[in-house]
Every structure is written in C-alpha cells, then in structure tokens.
Amino acid sequence: MNAELINDVYVAGRWRLAHSGAVDTVVNPTTEETIACVVRGDRSDVDDAVAAAGAVRAAWARTPVAARCALVARLAEEIESRAAAFTTLITTENGTPFGESAHAPAQAAAHLRHCAAIAPALFAEDVRANPMAPGYAQVERRPLGVAGLITPWNFPLSLIVVKLGPALVAGCTVVIKPAPETPLAARLLMTAVEASGFPPGVVNLVTGDGATGQALVEHPGVQKISFTGSTAVGRAIGAACGQLLRPVTLELGGKSGAIVLDDTDPDVLAANILKVAMRNTGQTCKACTRLIVPNSRRKELVDLVCDVIAAAPLGDPMRPDTFFGPLVSARQRERVLGYLDVGRHEGARVRIGGGRPSAFETGWFVEPTVFDDVDPGMRIAQEEIFGPVLAVLGYDDIDEAVAIANGTPYGLGGAVFGRDEDRALAVAGRMETGTIGINHYGSNAAAPFCGHKDSGLGVEFGPEGIAQFLSLTSIHHLPRQRPSEGGKA
C-alpha cells in the first residue's frame, strides 16, 4: 500500500504547509501496513497555531455565549454527517473494534450538544451581598484565553471533543495536538469544524509527538493546558505548568477495581464484565482491570468471567461482531506481553489467554487474559497495563475488599456489583476514586469525571468541566450602585 504523505497543519482556518519536514508513520494495527506519513509539527508550527488562536481570542471571548453555543451545536451536526467516515477511520488507524468506534460520532455529538445547552447558565448574572460590610459584588466568569488540548490515541475523536466543546463554549480559542498514532481522526474533525462556520483561528490543529506537545505546554501564548494520557507524562506537564503558574487539567492513568459482593447476581456480572473491564481491547484508562471477588464464591464467579471473556470474538476489528481487536502498536503489544510474563513470574495463575493468538499472521493481537491467585502487591495488580488483562483478587470481608480496591496509587474508576443496591452504594462510598458504577460502569456527560490520587487533577464533563476553562473576577460595588436600584451595572 502506498502511504499518503500529509505535510500540512490546520492554522487560522486553513491547511498550511508545515515548517517541519519530519513525519510520524500511521500504521493499521490489523494489517501492519503504513497508511499515512503525517507531519510532526515543530516549534515554528506551534508558534503559528498559537499566534492564530491568540489573534482572535479577544473577539471569540466577546462573542455572545448563545452564538458560541450555536456553533458548537452545529459542529455536532457536522460530526454526525461524517459518522461513517469517522467510524472507518478510527478503526483503521487505531484498531478499535467497529462496534465501539461506530458509537463515537454520536457520543461526540451528544457531548457537544450538552455543552451548548448548559453553558449559558454559567454566564448568568451572579450578584452577591457582602456579609462583612455594606455593598455587593458581581462575579464574572471569563475565558482563560488560548487553550492547548493534548489527547491520546485510545479514543481519538471522543477525547478531543470532551475538551474542545467545553473550551469553545467557555470562550477559549484552542490548539489541538493529537497523539502521533492517531492523527487522521483529528484531521477529519477539522473538516467538520470548518464546515460549522467557526471564525478562522478559533480552532487549530498541529500534529506531532511528545516534543510537539512540550512546545505547546511551554508556549508563552498559551493560558490553559488540558491533557489526557499517562501519569508519567502528566507529572511532567503538571510540573511545567506549575512553574509557569498556568492552569492545567490532567486526566491520567488508572488501575480501577470492581468489587463483587457476595450477593451478586451472576447474570448481571456476566452481562457487564466485558464493558467494565475490557472495553476497547482493554485500552481504556477507567477500565476496572482488578476484579475483587468474595472467596466464598470465587470459583463460581471466576469461571463465569472466564467463560464470558473467552467467548467474546477476537479478530478483524472491521467486523461488527468483534469485541477484541489488535492493540494500537507493536510497542503497546510488547508492553502488554511483558506484563503477562511479569504476572507468571510473580506467581499469578493464567486462567485464559496469556500470550499471542496463533490464528493471525499479521496484527498486533494479544489474547484476552485472566490471572487468578493475584496478590494485591503484585505489579499486575498495581500498574496500569492498558491491554486485555484482568487480575482477580479474593477477599474474606468487606473491609478487606475496600482496602484492596483503595490499595493502588490510582483513583479513576470503579464498580460495585451486588443485588442490594443500598449495600453496594455504601461500599462505593468507601472507595477512593472519582467515578463508580453500581452493577455496571459508564460515563455521564452531565456528571463530573475526575481522577483522585495519581489519576489526575481537575475535572471533565458537566458544568464543572466547562468551568476549567474560565477564570473568576469579582467587581465590588457600594450599596447605591446595586443593579436592582438602577439597572444592570
């Protein structure tokens, strides 16, 4: 296959030839064929994009929030009109199973519409009496300015949109830097942005690697960074933003636990375990990759989970019935295979999987794997693997189960399974994590999504996610200037 050479970036409303001549190869994880060579933007390319965003930041901030929201809602329509193209492209460049990628455009559109619906309330007049002296204050919410949005490869459309929508309705202009493994979905998104009618410079895209992202993080013309990725890279970005006193949102790694209570309905567990633990071939930061089960029912429940996972189809991600596709890259496959060796060396018992499937001559496939007899201190129970690997840990009482669930540096997701929902909710209340599902796991665009401990800083989703792109200003007035006495100030 002849790989397409793509050497332009999207700046100030048009595609421009990049300064950089370096490229990153985009490889189909199923066929291992190079499908594109995409420019690796350098500091000059980042300079141009930030300058374009900075040139219009004041005008975009002055644009009425209703007008900004109307454009964001229009973007939702443009994404939906390209749904088939997005689905095919995500599966081609990322290996995401078709059944997963087919939902991405609709979910992205729903998130954008929700942002557009709730944003105006954040800008409603906010007048507060002074409890210490006569007078009052008007509290204003103002956009921070130019926002750098740095996103990973595992959900190449959705994880841009969950940052882009809030930034735009807040009144920020943006520079997007997607992962080098999956730049094509981001480029398709720019065609939707252009068709939506956003003013040139409001949305810009520079493709590239970690050095490109670092140039964006450190750029003096950027007022906000929002990053999703590994905890290690997040620490470096957080340190840089701390030095610059620059607001930053970090959505980082996870090693989430699903506590299975002794009254769990096995049918409910069977119906939900794949999405809870193995979504997107396990390449999901919030996946509950530790299954914490009562020893009194351990064999029954582990046998059930193994049967469900073993029966889920593995293969060509373009097939609608495939649940497990390839991993995104050869490097990611080797990382996961290395953890399988670590688990065996540590003494965990492989119940299913444990290596590379023999049925495929090409493709970065790994067998869905379940480890039993896992000790909480093992590396496979403490470190994020980011592949289709589930570790099973046993407990004798609820205190022990909660201690295991909380016993990692992470706190991103979690789940509790049990027939008695009040009891399950009480257990969830003891878990040190940002989001928890009862008898399932999922996200809600209206509710905050955030990590505790080493899983991040700040919030995405809901009004709290939009607020991450706003600064607060209080304007203080004497009593006689109160708007209710003389009109709005």
CSV table of C-alpha atoms in Angstrom, one decimal:
chain,number,residue,atom,x,y,z
A,1,MET,CA,0.0,0.0,0.0
A,2,ASN,CA,1.3,3.5,-0.9
A,3,ALA,CA,1.2,5.6,2.2
A,4,GLU,CA,-0.2,9.1,1.9
A,5,LEU,CA,2.2,12.0,2.7
A,6,ILE,CA,0.5,14.6,4.8
A,7,ASN,CA,2.6,17.7,5.4
A,8,ASP,CA,0.2,20.4,6.5
A,9,VAL,CA,-1.3,21.7,9.7
A,10,TYR,CA,-4.7,23.5,10.3
A,11,VAL,CA,-4.0,27.1,11.3
A,12,ALA,CA,-6.2,30.2,11.1
A,13,GLY,CA,-9.0,28.4,9.3
A,14,ARG,CA,-7.0,26.7,6.5
A,15,TRP,CA,-4.5,24.0,5.8
A,16,ARG,CA,-0.9,25.3,5.6
A,17,LEU,CA,2.3,23.6,4.7
A,18,ALA,CA,4.1,22.9,7.9
A,19,HIS,CA,7.6,24.2,8.7
A,20,SER,CA,8.7,20.8,9.8
A,21,GLY,CA,9.8,18.2,7.3
A,22,ALA,CA,9.7,15.3,9.9
A,23,VAL,CA,6.8,12.8,9.8
A,24,ASP,CA,5.3,10.2,12.0
A,25,THR,CA,4.0,7.0,10.4
A,26,VAL,CA,0.4,5.9,10.9
A,27,VAL,CA,0.1,2.1,10.8
A,28,ASN,CA,-3.0,0.0,10.5
A,29,PRO,CA,-2.8,-2.3,13.7
A,30,THR,CA,-4.6,-5.1,11.9
A,31,THR,CA,-2.6,-5.3,8.7
A,32,GLU,CA,0.6,-3.6,9.9
A,33,GLU,CA,0.6,-1.5,6.7
A,34,THR,CA,1.6,2.1,6.8
A,35,ILE,CA,-1.4,4.1,5.8
A,36,ALA,CA,-0.1,7.7,6.1
A,37,CYS,CA,3.0,9.7,7.0
A,38,VAL,CA,1.8,12.7,8.9
A,39,VAL,CA,3.9,15.8,9.6
A,40,ARG,CA,5.5,16.0,13.1
A,41,GLY,CA,4.9,19.7,13.9
A,42,ASP,CA,7.9,21.7,15.3
A,43,ARG,CA,8.1,24.8,17.5
A,44,SER,CA,7.5,27.0,14.5
A,45,ASP,CA,4.3,25.2,13.6
A,46,VAL,CA,3.2,25.5,17.2
A,47,ASP,CA,4.1,29.2,17.2
A,48,ASP,CA,1.9,29.8,14.1
A,49,ALA,CA,-1.0,27.9,15.6
A,50,VAL,CA,-0.8,29.7,19.0
A,51,ALA,CA,-0.4,33.1,17.2
A,52,ALA,CA,-3.6,32.4,15.2
A,53,ALA,CA,-5.5,31.4,18.3
A,54,GLY,CA,-4.2,34.4,20.2
A,55,ALA,CA,-5.1,36.9,17.4
A,56,VAL,CA,-8.8,36.1,17.7
A,57,ARG,CA,-9.0,35.2,21.4
A,58,ALA,CA,-10.5,38.6,22.4
A,59,ALA,CA,-13.1,38.6,19.6
A,60,TRP,CA,-14.1,35.0,20.4
A,61,ALA,CA,-14.4,35.8,24.1
A,62,ARG,CA,-16.7,38.8,23.2
A,63,THR,CA,-18.9,36.6,21.0
A,64,PRO,CA,-22.2,36.1,22.9
A,65,VAL,CA,-22.3,32.8,24.6
A,66,ALA,CA,-25.5,31.9,22.7
A,67,ALA,CA,-23.6,32.4,19.4
A,68,ARG,CA,-20.7,30.3,20.6
A,69,CYS,CA,-23.1,27.5,21.7
A,70,ALA,CA,-24.9,27.6,18.4
A,71,LEU,CA,-21.7,26.9,16.5
A,72,VAL,CA,-20.8,24.1,18.9
A,73,ALA,CA,-24.3,22.6,18.3
A,74,ARG,CA,-23.6,22.9,14.5
A,75,LEU,CA,-20.4,21.1,15.0
A,76,ALA,CA,-22.3,18.2,16.5
A,77,GLU,CA,-24.4,18.0,13.3
A,78,GLU,CA,-21.3,18.1,11.1
A,79,ILE,CA,-19.7,15.2,13.1
A,80,GLU,CA,-22.9,13.2,12.7
A,81,SER,CA,-22.9,13.8,8.9
A,82,ARG,CA,-19.4,12.3,8.8
A,83,ALA,CA,-20.3,9.3,11.1
A,84,ALA,CA,-19.4,6.6,8.7
A,85,ALA,CA,-16.1,8.2,7.8
A,86,PHE,CA,-15.1,8.7,11.4
A,87,THR,CA,-16.0,5.1,12.3
A,88,THR,CA,-13.9,3.6,9.5
A,89,LEU,CA,-11.0,5.9,10.1
A,90,ILE,CA,-10.9,5.3,13.9
A,91,THR,CA,-10.9,1.5,13.4
A,92,THR,CA,-8.3,1.7,10.6
A,93,GLU,CA,-5.8,3.8,12.4
A,94,ASN,CA,-6.4,2.6,16.0
A,95,GLY,CA,-7.7,-0.9,15.7
A,96,THR,CA,-10.8,0.0,17.7
A,97,PRO,CA,-13.5,-2.7,17.2
A,98,PHE,CA,-16.2,-1.4,14.8
A,99,GLY,CA,-18.9,-2.0,17.4
A,100,GLU,CA,-17.0,0.6,19.6
A,101,SER,CA,-16.0,3.1,17.0
A,102,ALA,CA,-19.5,3.2,15.5
A,103,HIS,CA,-20.7,4.8,18.7
A,104,ALA,CA,-18.0,7.5,18.8
A,105,PRO,CA,-19.6,10.1,16.4
A,106,ALA,CA,-23.0,10.0,18.1
A,107,GLN,CA,-21.4,10.2,21.6
A,108,ALA,CA,-19.2,13.1,20.5
A,109,ALA,CA,-22.2,14.9,19.1
A,110,ALA,CA,-24.2,14.3,22.3
A,111,HIS,CA,-21.4,15.7,24.4
A,112,LEU,CA,-21.2,18.9,22.3
A,113,ARG,CA,-24.9,19.4,22.4
A,114,HIS,CA,-24.9,19.1,26.2
A,115,CYS,CA,-22.1,21.6,26.5
A,116,ALA,CA,-24.1,24.0,24.3
A,117,ALA,CA,-27.2,23.5,26.4
A,118,ILE,CA,-25.7,24.1,29.8
A,119,ALA,CA,-23.1,26.8,29.1
A,120,PRO,CA,-25.4,29.8,29.2
A,121,ALA,CA,-26.3,29.2,32.8
A,122,LEU,CA,-22.7,29.6,33.8
A,123,PHE,CA,-22.7,33.1,32.5
A,124,ALA,CA,-25.9,34.2,34.1
A,125,GLU,CA,-25.7,37.3,36.3
A,126,ASP,CA,-24.2,36.5,39.7
A,127,VAL,CA,-24.7,39.2,42.3
A,128,ARG,CA,-23.7,38.5,45.9
A,129,ALA,CA,-24.3,40.7,49.0
A,130,ASN,CA,-21.2,41.4,51.2
A,131,PRO,CA,-21.7,39.8,54.6
A,132,MET,CA,-18.9,41.9,56.2
A,133,ALA,CA,-19.9,45.4,55.1
A,134,PRO,CA,-22.5,47.3,53.0
A,135,GLY,CA,-22.3,46.7,49.3
A,136,TYR,CA,-22.2,43.8,46.9
A,137,ALA,CA,-20.1,42.1,44.3
A,138,GLN,CA,-20.7,41.0,40.7
A,139,VAL,CA,-18.9,37.7,40.0
A,140,GLU,CA,-17.9,37.4,36.3
A,141,ARG,CA,-16.7,34.3,34.6
A,142,ARG,CA,-14.2,35.0,31.8
A,143,PRO,CA,-12.5,32.6,29.3
A,144,LEU,CA,-8.9,31.9,30.2
A,145,GLY,CA,-7.6,32.5,26.6
A,146,VAL,CA,-5.7,30.1,24.4
A,147,ALA,CA,-6.1,26.5,25.5
A,148,GLY,CA,-3.7,23.7,24.4
A,149,LEU,CA,-5.6,20.4,24.1
A,150,ILE,CA,-3.3,17.3,24.2
A,151,THR,CA,-5.0,14.0,23.6
A,152,PRO,CA,-4.1,10.3,23.5
A,153,TRP,CA,-4.7,7.6,20.9
A,154,ASN,CA,-7.2,5.2,22.5
A,155,PHE,CA,-10.4,7.3,21.7
A,156,PRO,CA,-9.1,9.6,19.0
A,157,LEU,CA,-12.4,11.5,18.4
A,158,SER,CA,-14.1,11.4,21.8
A,159,LEU,CA,-11.2,12.6,23.9
A,160,ILE,CA,-10.7,15.6,21.7
A,161,VAL,CA,-14.4,16.5,21.8
A,162,VAL,CA,-14.7,16.3,25.6
A,163,LYS,CA,-12.1,19.1,25.8
A,164,LEU,CA,-13.0,21.0,22.7
A,165,GLY,CA,-16.7,21.5,23.5
A,166,PRO,CA,-16.1,23.0,27.0
A,167,ALA,CA,-13.3,25.2,25.8
A,168,LEU,CA,-15.3,26.7,22.9
A,169,VAL,CA,-18.5,27.4,24.8
A,170,ALA,CA,-16.4,28.9,27.6
A,171,GLY,CA,-14.9,31.4,25.0
A,172,CYS,CA,-11.4,29.9,24.7
A,173,THR,CA,-9.6,29.5,21.4
A,174,VAL,CA,-7.7,26.3,21.0
A,175,VAL,CA,-4.7,24.5,19.6
A,176,ILE,CA,-5.2,20.7,19.4
A,177,LYS,CA,-2.3,18.3,19.5
A,178,PRO,CA,-3.5,14.7,19.0
A,179,ALA,CA,-1.4,11.5,19.5
A,180,PRO,CA,1.0,10.6,16.7
A,181,GLU,CA,-0.5,7.2,16.4
A,182,THR,CA,-4.0,8.5,15.5
A,183,PRO,CA,-3.8,12.0,13.8
A,184,LEU,CA,-6.3,11.1,11.0
A,185,ALA,CA,-9.5,11.3,13.0
A,186,ALA,CA,-8.4,14.7,14.3
A,187,ARG,CA,-7.8,15.9,10.8
A,188,LEU,CA,-11.3,14.8,9.8
A,189,LEU,CA,-12.6,16.7,12.7
A,190,MET,CA,-11.1,19.9,11.3
A,191,THR,CA,-13.3,19.5,8.2
A,192,ALA,CA,-16.3,19.4,10.5
A,193,VAL,CA,-15.0,22.5,12.3
A,194,GLU,CA,-14.5,24.4,9.0
A,195,ALA,CA,-18.0,23.4,7.8
A,196,SER,CA,-19.6,24.6,11.0
A,197,GLY,CA,-18.5,28.2,10.4
A,198,PHE,CA,-16.1,28.9,13.3
A,199,PRO,CA,-14.1,32.0,12.7
A,200,PRO,CA,-10.6,31.3,11.4
A,201,GLY,CA,-8.1,30.9,14.3
A,202,VAL,CA,-10.6,29.7,16.9
A,203,VAL,CA,-9.7,26.0,16.3
A,204,ASN,CA,-6.2,25.0,15.2
A,205,LEU,CA,-4.5,21.6,14.8
A,206,VAL,CA,-0.8,20.7,14.9
A,207,THR,CA,0.0,17.0,14.6
A,208,GLY,CA,3.2,15.6,16.2
A,209,ASP,CA,4.8,13.8,19.0
A,210,GLY,CA,5.8,14.5,22.6
A,211,ALA,CA,8.2,17.3,21.6
A,212,THR,CA,5.3,19.0,19.7
A,213,GLY,CA,3.2,18.7,22.9
A,214,GLN,CA,6.0,20.1,25.0
A,215,ALA,CA,6.3,23.1,22.8
A,216,LEU,CA,2.6,23.7,23.2
A,217,VAL,CA,2.8,23.3,27.0
A,218,GLU,CA,5.7,25.7,27.4
A,219,HIS,CA,4.5,28.3,24.9
A,220,PRO,CA,4.1,31.8,26.4
A,221,GLY,CA,1.0,32.5,24.4
A,222,VAL,CA,-1.0,29.6,26.0
A,223,GLN,CA,-3.1,30.3,29.0
A,224,LYS,CA,-4.5,26.8,29.7
A,225,ILE,CA,-3.5,23.2,29.1
A,226,SER,CA,-5.8,20.2,29.2
A,227,PHE,CA,-4.1,16.8,28.9
A,228,THR,CA,-5.2,13.2,28.8
A,229,GLY,CA,-2.6,10.5,28.9
A,230,SER,CA,-0.2,8.6,31.2
A,231,THR,CA,0.5,9.6,34.7
A,232,ALA,CA,4.3,9.8,34.0
A,233,VAL,CA,3.8,12.4,31.2
A,234,GLY,CA,1.1,14.1,33.2
A,235,ARG,CA,3.5,14.7,36.1
A,236,ALA,CA,6.0,16.4,33.7
A,237,ILE,CA,3.2,18.6,32.2
A,238,GLY,CA,1.9,19.4,35.7
A,239,ALA,CA,5.4,20.4,36.8
A,240,ALA,CA,5.9,22.7,33.7
A,241,CYS,CA,2.5,24.3,34.2
A,242,GLY,CA,3.3,24.8,37.9
A,243,GLN,CA,6.5,26.6,37.1
A,244,LEU,CA,4.6,28.8,34.7
A,245,LEU,CA,1.6,29.2,37.0
A,246,ARG,CA,-0.6,28.0,34.2
A,247,PRO,CA,-4.0,26.3,34.8
A,248,VAL,CA,-3.9,22.7,33.9
A,249,THR,CA,-6.3,19.8,33.8
A,250,LEU,CA,-4.7,16.3,33.9
A,251,GLU,CA,-6.8,13.2,33.2
A,252,LEU,CA,-4.3,10.4,33.8
A,253,GLY,CA,-4.0,6.7,34.3
A,254,GLY,CA,-5.9,4.2,36.4
A,255,LYS,CA,-5.9,0.7,37.9
A,256,SER,CA,-9.6,0.6,38.8
A,257,GLY,CA,-11.2,-2.1,40.9
A,258,ALA,CA,-14.6,-3.8,40.7
A,259,ILE,CA,-15.8,-5.1,44.0
A,260,VAL,CA,-18.1,-8.1,43.6
A,261,LEU,CA,-20.3,-8.5,46.7
A,262,ASP,CA,-21.3,-12.0,47.9
A,263,ASP,CA,-25.0,-11.4,46.9
A,264,THR,CA,-24.1,-10.5,43.3
A,265,ASP,CA,-26.4,-11.8,40.6
A,266,PRO,CA,-24.2,-13.8,38.2
A,267,ASP,CA,-26.3,-12.8,35.2
A,268,VAL,CA,-25.7,-9.1,35.9
A,269,LEU,CA,-22.0,-9.7,36.3
A,270,ALA,CA,-21.8,-11.7,33.1
A,271,ALA,CA,-23.8,-9.1,31.1
A,272,ASN,CA,-21.5,-6.2,32.2
A,273,ILE,CA,-18.0,-7.6,32.8
A,274,LEU,CA,-16.7,-7.0,29.2
A,275,LYS,CA,-17.6,-3.3,29.2
A,276,VAL,CA,-16.5,-2.9,32.8
A,277,ALA,CA,-13.0,-4.5,32.4
A,278,MET,CA,-12.2,-4.9,28.7
A,279,ARG,CA,-13.7,-2.1,26.7
A,280,ASN,CA,-11.7,-1.1,23.6
A,281,THR,CA,-9.5,-4.2,24.0
A,282,GLY,CA,-8.6,-3.1,27.5
A,283,GLN,CA,-7.1,0.2,26.2
A,284,THR,CA,-9.3,2.4,28.4
A,285,CYS,CA,-7.9,4.4,31.4
A,286,LYS,CA,-11.0,3.9,33.5
A,287,ALA,CA,-11.3,0.1,32.9
A,288,CYS,CA,-11.8,-2.0,36.1
A,289,THR,CA,-8.9,-4.3,35.5
A,290,ARG,CA,-8.9,-5.7,39.0
A,291,LEU,CA,-11.8,-7.9,39.9
A,292,ILE,CA,-12.2,-8.2,43.7
A,293,VAL,CA,-14.3,-11.3,44.5
A,294,PRO,CA,-15.5,-13.0,47.7
A,295,ASN,CA,-13.5,-16.1,48.4
A,296,SER,CA,-16.8,-17.8,49.3
A,297,ARG,CA,-17.9,-17.6,45.7
A,298,ARG,CA,-14.5,-17.3,44.0
A,299,LYS,CA,-14.5,-20.4,41.8
A,300,GLU,CA,-18.1,-19.8,40.5
A,301,LEU,CA,-17.5,-16.2,39.7
A,302,VAL,CA,-14.1,-16.6,38.1
A,303,ASP,CA,-15.3,-19.5,36.0
A,304,LEU,CA,-18.2,-17.3,34.8
A,305,VAL,CA,-16.0,-14.3,34.0
A,306,CYS,CA,-13.5,-16.5,32.1
A,307,ASP,CA,-16.3,-18.1,30.1
A,308,VAL,CA,-17.7,-14.7,29.1
A,309,ILE,CA,-14.3,-13.2,28.1
A,310,ALA,CA,-13.2,-16.4,26.2
A,311,ALA,CA,-16.4,-16.3,24.2
A,312,ALA,CA,-16.1,-12.7,23.1
A,313,PRO,CA,-14.9,-12.7,19.4
A,314,LEU,CA,-11.3,-11.7,18.8
A,315,GLY,CA,-10.2,-10.7,15.3
A,316,ASP,CA,-10.7,-8.2,12.5
A,317,PRO,CA,-11.9,-5.0,14.1
A,318,MET,CA,-13.9,-4.1,11.0
A,319,ARG,CA,-16.3,-7.0,11.7
A,320,PRO,CA,-19.4,-5.7,13.6
A,321,ASP,CA,-19.3,-8.7,16.0
A,322,THR,CA,-15.7,-8.4,17.0
A,323,PHE,CA,-15.1,-7.4,20.6
A,324,PHE,CA,-11.3,-7.7,20.9
A,325,GLY,CA,-9.2,-6.2,18.1
A,326,PRO,CA,-5.5,-5.6,17.9
A,327,LEU,CA,-3.6,-3.2,20.2
A,328,VAL,CA,-2.7,0.1,18.7
A,329,SER,CA,1.0,-0.5,18.1
A,330,ALA,CA,3.8,-3.1,18.2
A,331,ARG,CA,5.2,-1.2,21.1
A,332,GLN,CA,2.0,-1.5,23.0
A,333,ARG,CA,1.7,-5.2,22.2
A,334,GLU,CA,5.2,-5.8,23.6
A,335,ARG,CA,4.4,-3.8,26.7
A,336,VAL,CA,1.3,-6.0,27.4
A,337,LEU,CA,3.1,-9.2,26.6
A,338,GLY,CA,5.8,-8.1,29.0
A,339,TYR,CA,3.2,-7.8,31.8
A,340,LEU,CA,1.9,-11.3,31.0
A,341,ASP,CA,5.4,-12.6,31.7
A,342,VAL,CA,5.6,-10.5,34.9
A,343,GLY,CA,2.3,-11.9,36.1
A,344,ARG,CA,3.5,-15.5,35.6
A,345,HIS,CA,6.9,-14.8,37.2
A,346,GLU,CA,5.1,-13.2,40.3
A,347,GLY,CA,3.1,-16.4,40.8
A,348,ALA,CA,-0.3,-15.5,39.4
A,349,ARG,CA,-2.2,-18.2,37.6
A,350,VAL,CA,-3.3,-17.8,34.0
A,351,ARG,CA,-6.9,-19.0,33.6
A,352,ILE,CA,-7.4,-18.0,30.0
A,353,GLY,CA,-5.1,-16.3,27.4
A,354,GLY,CA,-1.6,-15.4,28.3
A,355,GLY,CA,0.1,-14.7,25.0
A,356,ARG,CA,-0.3,-14.0,21.3
A,357,PRO,CA,-3.1,-15.8,19.4
A,358,SER,CA,-1.8,-18.2,16.8
A,359,ALA,CA,-4.6,-17.5,14.3
A,360,PHE,CA,-3.3,-14.3,12.9
A,361,GLU,CA,-0.2,-13.9,10.7
A,362,THR,CA,-0.4,-10.1,11.0
A,363,GLY,CA,-1.8,-7.7,13.5
A,364,TRP,CA,-0.8,-6.6,17.0
A,365,PHE,CA,-3.1,-9.0,18.8
A,366,VAL,CA,-2.9,-10.2,22.4
A,367,GLU,CA,-5.1,-12.9,23.8
A,368,PRO,CA,-7.6,-11.7,26.4
A,369,THR,CA,-6.1,-12.9,29.6
A,370,VAL,CA,-7.4,-13.5,33.1
A,371,PHE,CA,-5.0,-14.0,36.0
A,372,ASP,CA,-6.2,-15.6,39.2
A,373,ASP,CA,-4.5,-16.0,42.6
A,374,VAL,CA,-3.3,-12.4,42.3
A,375,ASP,CA,-1.8,-10.8,45.4
A,376,PRO,CA,-2.6,-7.1,45.9
A,377,GLY,CA,1.1,-6.2,45.9
A,378,MET,CA,1.9,-7.8,42.5
A,379,ARG,CA,2.9,-5.5,39.7
A,380,ILE,CA,-0.1,-6.7,37.6
A,381,ALA,CA,-2.3,-5.6,40.4
A,382,GLN,CA,-0.6,-2.2,40.9
A,383,GLU,CA,0.5,-0.9,37.5
A,384,GLU,CA,-1.6,0.1,34.5
A,385,ILE,CA,-1.2,-2.4,31.7
A,386,PHE,CA,-3.5,-0.9,29.1
A,387,GLY,CA,-4.5,-4.1,27.4
A,388,PRO,CA,-7.0,-7.0,27.7
A,389,VAL,CA,-5.7,-8.3,31.1
A,390,LEU,CA,-7.8,-8.8,34.1
A,391,ALA,CA,-6.4,-9.6,37.6
A,392,VAL,CA,-8.6,-11.5,40.1
A,393,LEU,CA,-8.1,-10.9,43.8
A,394,GLY,CA,-10.0,-12.6,46.6
A,395,TYR,CA,-11.3,-11.2,49.9
A,396,ASP,CA,-13.0,-12.6,53.1
A,397,ASP,CA,-14.8,-9.5,54.3
A,398,ILE,CA,-15.9,-6.1,53.1
A,399,ASP,CA,-13.1,-4.2,54.9
A,400,GLU,CA,-10.5,-6.3,53.1
A,401,ALA,CA,-12.3,-5.7,49.8
A,402,VAL,CA,-12.3,-2.0,50.2
A,403,ALA,CA,-8.7,-2.0,51.3
A,404,ILE,CA,-7.7,-3.9,48.1
A,405,ALA,CA,-9.7,-1.5,46.0
A,406,ASN,CA,-8.0,1.5,47.5
A,407,GLY,CA,-4.6,-0.1,47.6
A,408,THR,CA,-3.1,1.4,44.5
A,409,PRO,CA,-1.7,4.9,43.7
A,410,TYR,CA,-4.6,5.4,41.3
A,411,GLY,CA,-8.2,6.6,41.8
A,412,LEU,CA,-10.0,7.0,38.5
A,413,GLY,CA,-12.8,4.5,38.1
A,414,GLY,CA,-14.5,1.6,39.9
A,415,ALA,CA,-17.6,-0.5,40.2
A,416,VAL,CA,-19.6,-2.4,42.8
A,417,PHE,CA,-21.7,-5.4,42.0
A,418,GLY,CA,-24.5,-6.6,44.3
A,419,ARG,CA,-28.2,-7.3,44.4
A,420,ASP,CA,-28.8,-5.0,47.4
A,421,GLU,CA,-28.1,-1.6,45.8
A,422,ASP,CA,-28.1,0.2,49.1
A,423,ARG,CA,-25.4,-2.1,50.4
A,424,ALA,CA,-23.5,-1.6,47.1
A,425,LEU,CA,-23.8,2.1,47.4
A,426,ALA,CA,-22.5,2.1,51.0
A,427,VAL,CA,-19.4,0.2,49.7
A,428,ALA,CA,-19.0,2.6,46.8
A,429,GLY,CA,-18.9,5.4,49.4
A,430,ARG,CA,-15.7,4.0,50.9
A,431,MET,CA,-13.9,3.8,47.6
A,432,GLU,CA,-11.2,6.4,46.9
A,433,THR,CA,-11.9,7.1,43.3
A,434,GLY,CA,-13.5,9.7,41.0
A,435,THR,CA,-16.3,7.7,39.3
A,436,ILE,CA,-18.0,4.5,40.4
A,437,GLY,CA,-20.7,2.4,38.7
A,438,ILE,CA,-23.3,0.2,40.5
A,439,ASN,CA,-23.6,-3.1,38.7
A,440,HIS,CA,-22.0,-1.6,35.6
A,441,TYR,CA,-19.6,1.1,34.6
A,442,GLY,CA,-20.1,4.0,32.3
A,443,SER,CA,-19.8,7.8,31.9
A,444,ASN,CA,-22.4,10.6,32.1
A,445,ALA,CA,-21.6,13.8,30.2
A,446,ALA,CA,-23.6,15.7,32.8
A,447,ALA,CA,-21.6,14.5,35.8
A,448,PRO,CA,-18.0,15.3,36.7
A,449,PHE,CA,-15.3,12.9,35.5
A,450,CYS,CA,-12.2,13.3,37.6
A,451,GLY,CA,-9.3,11.3,39.0
A,452,HIS,CA,-8.2,11.1,42.6
A,453,LYS,CA,-4.6,10.5,43.8
A,454,ASP,CA,-2.3,9.7,40.8
A,455,SER,CA,-5.2,9.7,38.4
A,456,GLY,CA,-5.2,13.4,37.8
A,457,LEU,CA,-6.1,16.9,38.6
A,458,GLY,CA,-9.2,18.9,37.6
A,459,VAL,CA,-12.5,17.8,36.1
A,460,GLU,CA,-14.0,17.0,32.7
A,461,PHE,CA,-17.8,16.7,31.8
A,462,GLY,CA,-20.7,18.7,33.1
A,463,PRO,CA,-20.6,22.4,34.1
A,464,GLU,CA,-17.6,21.6,36.2
A,465,GLY,CA,-15.7,20.7,33.1
A,466,ILE,CA,-16.6,24.0,31.3
A,467,ALA,CA,-15.5,25.9,34.5
A,468,GLN,CA,-12.0,24.5,34.0
A,469,PHE,CA,-11.6,26.9,31.0
A,470,LEU,CA,-12.9,30.0,33.0
A,471,SER,CA,-11.3,32.5,35.4
A,472,LEU,CA,-13.2,34.4,38.1
A,473,THR,CA,-13.3,38.1,38.6
A,474,SER,CA,-15.2,39.9,41.4
A,475,ILE,CA,-16.4,43.5,40.8
A,476,HIS,CA,-17.2,45.2,44.1
A,477,HIS,CA,-19.9,48.0,44.3
A,478,LEU,CA,-21.1,50.3,47.0
A,479,PRO,CA,-24.8,49.9,48.0
A,480,ARG,CA,-26.2,52.7,45.9
A,481,GLN,CA,-24.8,51.1,42.7
A,482,ARG,CA,-26.8,47.9,43.1
A,483,PRO,CA,-28.2,46.9,39.7
A,484,SER,CA,-31.7,46.3,41.2
A,485,GLU,CA,-31.7,50.0,42.2
A,486,GLY,CA,-30.6,51.5,38.9
A,487,GLY,CA,-30.5,48.9,36.3
A,488,LYS,CA,-27.8,46.4,35.4
A,489,ALA,CA,-24.3,47.7,36.0
